[in-house]
Amino acid sequence: MTTPKKEKSAPAPRAWQRMLSGRRLDLLDPSPLDIEIEDIALGLSREVRWNGQTLGEWGYTIAEHSLLVEEIVSLIKPDTKPEIRLAALLHDAPEYVIGDLITPFKYAIGSGYKDLENRLMQAIHVRFGLPANLPDKTSKLIKRADRMAAYLEATQLAGFSDKEASKIFGKPRAMPNIRITGISPQEAKKNFLKRFEELC
């Protein structure tokens, strides 16, 4: 009589990502010590907005969007402190790991995505000397700038009519006079890192 063989248990699923810096970032329990600005800049410069459905030779990257939001924050409130402008620059930083999901898809996935995004954001904030959770006033300022950026991107790059973009994003009361175009990932990364250094 033969003894039945024990089934091997499957290895635990891998929940970390190895970065080019050599860091291993645990996605479920991210440590600020495993976050490097070079990794963030690289990831954001290769991740595009609007699922790539934009005009121009280059996709419009998250790095460019982040720079735009930081610029709009300074236009809304010119006396904004550098740390708040840094928070604006980093407002989509978790997307260097989890990608840029369009809003309808985030709703379809549910709260798990938001929880993961929040944990990553808190670790990123701590890594760069910001509060883990931003004050409501700061969050609202950045969100306002983010919606203005979305409106500009939608109407200039993503094929939305003014009427359609106004309905979805709300037309900014004071429209910033900014023209946007996609640039190469290399240039987007360089510009993002330069602005980061200026704000730190």
Coordinates of C-alpha atoms in Angstrom, one line a residue:
M1 CA 0.0 0.0 0.0
T2 CA 1.4 3.3 -1.0
T3 CA 1.3 6.4 1.1
P4 CA -0.4 9.3 -0.6
K5 CA 2.0 12.1 -1.4
K6 CA 1.6 15.4 0.4
E7 CA 0.6 18.2 -1.9
K8 CA 3.1 21.1 -1.9
S9 CA 1.5 24.3 -0.7
A10 CA 1.7 27.1 -3.2
P11 CA 4.1 29.9 -2.3
A12 CA 2.6 33.0 -1.0
P13 CA 1.9 35.5 -3.7
R14 CA 4.6 38.1 -4.2
A15 CA 3.4 41.5 -2.9
W16 CA 6.5 43.6 -3.5
Q17 CA 8.1 45.2 -6.6
R18 CA 11.8 45.5 -7.2
M19 CA 12.7 49.0 -8.4
L20 CA 15.7 49.9 -10.6
S21 CA 17.2 51.6 -7.5
G22 CA 17.4 48.1 -6.0
R23 CA 14.7 48.8 -3.5
R24 CA 12.0 46.2 -2.9
L25 CA 8.8 48.0 -2.2
D26 CA 6.2 46.0 -0.3
L27 CA 2.8 47.1 -1.8
L28 CA 0.8 45.9 1.2
D29 CA 3.0 47.5 3.9
P30 CA 5.1 50.1 2.1
S31 CA 8.1 51.5 4.1
P32 CA 9.3 55.1 3.6
L33 CA 12.8 53.6 3.6
D34 CA 12.1 51.8 0.3
I35 CA 10.9 54.9 -1.6
E36 CA 13.3 56.8 -3.8
I37 CA 12.5 59.9 -5.9
E38 CA 14.4 58.5 -8.9
D39 CA 12.1 55.5 -8.9
I40 CA 9.0 57.7 -8.7
A41 CA 10.2 60.0 -11.5
L42 CA 11.0 57.1 -13.7
G43 CA 7.6 55.4 -13.2
L44 CA 5.6 58.6 -13.5
S45 CA 7.5 59.6 -16.7
R46 CA 6.5 56.3 -18.3
E47 CA 2.9 56.2 -17.2
V48 CA 0.4 58.1 -19.3
R49 CA -2.8 59.9 -18.6
W50 CA -6.1 59.2 -20.3
N51 CA -5.1 55.6 -21.1
G52 CA -2.9 57.1 -23.8
Q53 CA -5.9 58.6 -25.7
T54 CA -4.3 62.0 -26.2
L55 CA -3.1 64.1 -29.2
G56 CA 0.5 64.4 -30.1
E57 CA 3.6 62.3 -30.8
W58 CA 4.0 61.5 -27.1
G59 CA 1.6 60.3 -24.5
Y60 CA 0.9 62.8 -21.7
T61 CA 2.6 61.4 -18.7
I62 CA 1.8 61.5 -15.0
A63 CA 5.1 63.3 -14.4
E64 CA 3.9 66.2 -16.7
H65 CA 0.4 66.2 -15.0
S66 CA 2.1 66.4 -11.6
L67 CA 4.1 69.4 -12.7
L68 CA 1.0 71.0 -14.1
V69 CA -0.9 70.5 -10.8
E70 CA 2.0 72.1 -8.9
E71 CA 2.1 75.0 -11.3
I72 CA -1.7 75.6 -10.9
V73 CA -1.4 75.5 -7.1
S74 CA 1.1 78.3 -7.3
L75 CA -1.2 80.3 -9.6
I76 CA -4.2 79.8 -7.4
K77 CA -2.3 80.8 -4.3
P78 CA 1.0 82.4 -5.1
D79 CA 2.2 82.5 -1.5
T80 CA 1.9 78.7 -1.1
K81 CA 4.7 77.2 1.0
P82 CA 7.3 74.9 -0.7
E83 CA 6.1 71.9 1.3
I84 CA 2.6 72.3 0.0
R85 CA 3.8 72.7 -3.5
L86 CA 5.9 69.5 -3.0
A87 CA 2.7 67.7 -1.8
A88 CA 1.1 68.9 -5.0
L89 CA 4.0 67.6 -7.1
L90 CA 3.7 64.2 -5.4
H91 CA -0.1 64.1 -5.4
D92 CA -0.2 61.1 -7.9
A93 CA 3.1 59.6 -6.8
P94 CA 1.6 56.2 -5.9
E95 CA 0.9 55.7 -9.6
Y96 CA 4.6 55.0 -10.1
V97 CA 3.8 51.6 -8.7
I98 CA 0.1 51.0 -9.2
G99 CA -0.4 52.9 -12.5
D100 CA -2.9 55.5 -13.5
L101 CA -6.4 54.0 -13.6
I102 CA -9.0 56.2 -15.1
T103 CA -11.7 57.2 -12.6
P104 CA -14.5 55.0 -13.9
F105 CA -12.2 51.9 -13.5
K106 CA -11.3 52.9 -9.9
Y107 CA -15.0 52.9 -9.1
A108 CA -15.4 49.5 -10.7
I109 CA -12.6 48.0 -8.6
G110 CA -13.9 49.4 -5.3
S111 CA -12.3 50.4 -2.0
G112 CA -9.3 48.0 -2.2
Y113 CA -7.6 50.2 -4.7
K114 CA -8.1 53.3 -2.6
D115 CA -6.7 51.6 0.5
L116 CA -3.6 50.5 -1.3
E117 CA -3.2 54.0 -2.8
N118 CA -3.6 55.7 0.6
R119 CA -0.9 53.4 2.2
L120 CA 1.5 54.2 -0.5
M121 CA 0.8 57.9 -0.3
Q122 CA 1.3 58.0 3.4
A123 CA 4.7 56.3 3.0
I124 CA 5.7 58.7 0.3
H125 CA 4.8 61.7 2.4
V126 CA 6.7 60.5 5.4
R127 CA 9.8 59.7 3.1
F128 CA 9.9 63.3 1.9
G129 CA 9.1 65.0 5.2
L130 CA 5.4 65.7 4.7
P131 CA 2.6 64.8 7.1
A132 CA 1.3 61.2 6.4
N133 CA -2.1 62.8 6.0
L134 CA -2.3 66.3 4.6
P135 CA -4.5 68.9 6.3
D136 CA -8.0 69.2 4.7
K137 CA -7.2 72.7 3.5
T138 CA -4.1 71.5 1.7
S139 CA -5.9 68.5 0.2
K140 CA -8.7 70.7 -1.1
L141 CA -6.3 73.1 -2.7
I142 CA -4.5 70.3 -4.5
K143 CA -7.8 68.7 -5.5
R144 CA -9.0 72.0 -7.0
A145 CA -5.7 72.3 -9.0
D146 CA -6.0 68.6 -10.0
R147 CA -9.5 69.2 -11.4
M148 CA -8.4 72.3 -13.3
A149 CA -5.5 70.3 -14.8
A150 CA -8.0 67.6 -15.8
Y151 CA -10.1 70.2 -17.6
L152 CA -7.2 71.6 -19.5
E153 CA -5.9 68.2 -20.4
A154 CA -9.4 67.0 -21.5
T155 CA -10.0 70.0 -23.8
Q156 CA -6.5 70.4 -25.1
L157 CA -5.3 66.8 -25.5
A158 CA -8.0 64.2 -24.9
G159 CA -10.7 65.3 -27.4
F160 CA -13.3 66.6 -25.0
S161 CA -15.5 69.5 -26.0
D162 CA -15.7 72.5 -23.6
K163 CA -19.3 71.6 -22.8
E164 CA -18.5 67.9 -22.0
A165 CA -15.4 68.8 -19.9
S166 CA -17.3 71.4 -18.0
K167 CA -20.0 68.9 -17.1
I168 CA -17.5 66.2 -16.0
F169 CA -14.8 68.3 -14.4
G170 CA -16.4 71.7 -13.8
K171 CA -15.0 74.6 -15.8
P172 CA -12.5 76.6 -13.7
R173 CA -13.7 80.0 -12.7
A174 CA -10.4 81.6 -13.4
M175 CA -9.0 79.7 -16.3
P176 CA -5.2 79.4 -16.2
N177 CA -3.5 80.5 -19.5
I178 CA -1.5 77.3 -19.9
R179 CA -0.9 75.4 -23.1
I180 CA 0.0 71.8 -22.7
T181 CA 1.6 69.2 -25.0
G182 CA 3.1 65.8 -24.5
I183 CA 6.9 65.5 -24.2
S184 CA 9.3 62.6 -24.2
P185 CA 9.4 60.4 -21.1
Q186 CA 13.1 61.3 -20.7
E187 CA 12.3 65.0 -20.7
A188 CA 9.3 64.5 -18.4
K189 CA 11.5 62.7 -15.9
K190 CA 14.2 65.3 -16.0
N191 CA 11.7 68.2 -15.5
F192 CA 10.0 66.3 -12.6
L193 CA 13.4 65.7 -10.8
K194 CA 14.5 69.3 -11.3
R195 CA 11.3 70.7 -9.8
F196 CA 11.5 68.2 -6.9
E197 CA 15.0 69.4 -6.1
E198 CA 13.9 73.1 -6.3
L199 CA 11.1 72.4 -3.8
C200 CA 13.2 70.4 -1.3

